[in-house]
Coordinates of C-alpha atoms in Angstrom, one line a residue:
M1 CA 0.0 0.0 0.0
K2 CA 1.2 3.5 -0.9
R3 CA 2.0 5.8 2.0
Y4 CA 0.4 9.2 1.6
F5 CA 1.1 10.8 5.0
G6 CA 4.6 12.1 5.6
T7 CA 6.1 13.9 8.6
D8 CA 3.4 16.7 8.5
G9 CA 0.4 15.5 6.5
I10 CA 0.0 14.8 2.8
R11 CA 2.0 16.8 0.3
G12 CA 2.5 16.6 -3.4
K13 CA 2.5 18.3 -6.8
V14 CA -1.1 19.4 -7.5
N15 CA -2.9 17.4 -10.3
D16 CA 0.0 14.9 -10.3
E17 CA 0.5 13.4 -6.8
L18 CA -2.3 15.4 -5.1
T19 CA -5.5 15.4 -7.1
A20 CA -9.1 16.4 -6.4
E21 CA -10.0 12.7 -6.7
L22 CA -7.5 11.8 -4.0
A23 CA -8.6 14.7 -1.8
F24 CA -12.2 13.5 -2.1
E25 CA -11.2 10.0 -1.0
I26 CA -9.1 11.3 1.8
G27 CA -12.1 13.3 3.0
K28 CA -14.3 10.3 3.0
S29 CA -11.7 8.1 4.7
A30 CA -11.0 10.8 7.4
A31 CA -14.7 11.2 8.1
Y32 CA -15.2 7.4 8.4
T33 CA -12.1 7.0 10.6
L34 CA -12.6 10.0 12.9
K35 CA -16.4 9.8 13.2
E36 CA -16.2 7.9 16.4
N37 CA -14.2 10.8 17.9
G38 CA -17.5 12.7 18.1
G39 CA -17.3 16.5 17.9
K40 CA -19.0 19.1 15.7
G41 CA -17.5 18.2 12.4
F42 CA -14.4 19.4 10.6
F43 CA -13.0 22.9 10.6
L44 CA -11.2 23.5 7.3
G45 CA -8.7 26.3 6.6
K46 CA -6.5 27.1 3.7
D47 CA -3.7 29.3 2.5
T48 CA -3.7 31.5 -0.7
R49 CA -2.4 29.0 -3.2
I50 CA -4.6 28.8 -6.3
S51 CA -5.2 25.0 -5.9
C52 CA -6.6 25.4 -2.3
D53 CA -10.1 26.0 -3.5
M54 CA -10.2 22.8 -5.6
L55 CA -8.7 20.6 -2.8
A56 CA -10.9 22.2 -0.1
A57 CA -14.0 21.6 -2.2
A58 CA -13.0 17.9 -2.8
L59 CA -12.3 17.3 0.9
T60 CA -15.6 18.9 1.8
A61 CA -17.4 16.7 -0.7
G62 CA -15.8 13.6 0.7
I63 CA -16.5 14.5 4.3
T64 CA -20.1 15.5 3.7
A65 CA -20.7 12.4 1.6
M66 CA -20.1 10.5 4.9
G67 CA -22.7 12.5 6.7
M68 CA -20.4 14.9 8.6
D69 CA -20.3 18.7 8.6
V70 CA -17.5 20.9 7.4
Y71 CA -17.0 24.5 8.6
N72 CA -15.0 26.5 6.0
C73 CA -12.7 28.9 7.8
G74 CA -11.4 30.4 4.6
V75 CA -7.8 31.8 4.5
I76 CA -6.4 31.3 8.0
P77 CA -3.1 30.4 9.6
T78 CA -2.5 26.8 10.6
P79 CA -2.3 27.6 14.3
A80 CA -5.7 29.3 14.2
V81 CA -7.2 26.1 12.8
A82 CA -5.6 24.1 15.6
L83 CA -7.0 26.6 18.2
I84 CA -10.6 26.6 17.0
T85 CA -10.6 22.9 16.4
N86 CA -9.7 22.5 20.1
L87 CA -11.8 25.3 21.6
L88 CA -15.0 24.7 19.6
G89 CA -15.1 20.9 20.0
A90 CA -14.5 19.8 16.4
T91 CA -14.0 16.2 15.3
A92 CA -10.8 17.4 13.7
G93 CA -9.2 20.3 11.8
I94 CA -7.8 20.3 8.3
M95 CA -5.4 22.8 6.8
V96 CA -4.8 22.9 3.0
S97 CA -1.3 24.4 2.6
A98 CA 2.1 23.3 1.5
S99 CA 3.8 25.8 3.8
H100 CA 7.2 26.7 2.4
N101 CA 7.0 24.5 -0.7
P102 CA 6.8 25.9 -4.3
P103 CA 3.4 27.0 -5.5
E104 CA 2.8 24.0 -7.8
F105 CA 2.7 21.9 -4.6
N106 CA 0.0 21.7 -1.9
G107 CA -0.8 19.7 1.1
I108 CA -3.4 18.5 3.5
K109 CA -2.7 18.5 7.2
F110 CA -5.0 17.0 9.8
I111 CA -5.3 18.3 13.3
F112 CA -6.9 16.2 16.1
S113 CA -9.6 17.5 18.4
D114 CA -7.0 18.4 21.0
G115 CA -5.4 20.9 18.6
Y116 CA -2.4 18.8 17.9
K117 CA -1.2 16.8 14.9
L118 CA -3.0 13.4 14.3
S119 CA -1.2 10.5 15.7
D120 CA 0.7 8.2 13.4
S121 CA -1.8 5.4 14.1
L122 CA -4.8 7.6 13.1
E123 CA -3.0 8.6 9.9
E124 CA -2.4 4.9 9.2
K125 CA -6.1 4.1 9.7
I126 CA -7.1 6.9 7.3
E127 CA -4.7 5.4 4.7
E128 CA -6.0 1.9 5.3
N129 CA -9.6 3.1 4.7
L130 CA -8.8 4.8 1.4

């Protein structure tokens, strides 16, 4: 099985390694895997890369297809997504950003309900459920 998660989420060249189809499947798998965590759904933020809207829409479609809610936070820093995920009782947070990588890349970072990065075991479960 291919590993999608690296040291800080999923990253790749947009429309090559990281496609809308993959983001949709990741959204579905994350919702399925994390549903038992409870919470108010997913808080989703993004940076200003042009591909963020496509990836955010695909993630949202996958999550909502599994019956969970997504709250779009718009353009927001990653620490703010972590904070509101924790303070507002979310199932998890998602940040669409590739940080310091070139603009043709993007990434998907998951934040657990406690405001910290998902554990390796939860990332592995999301991958297994893809």
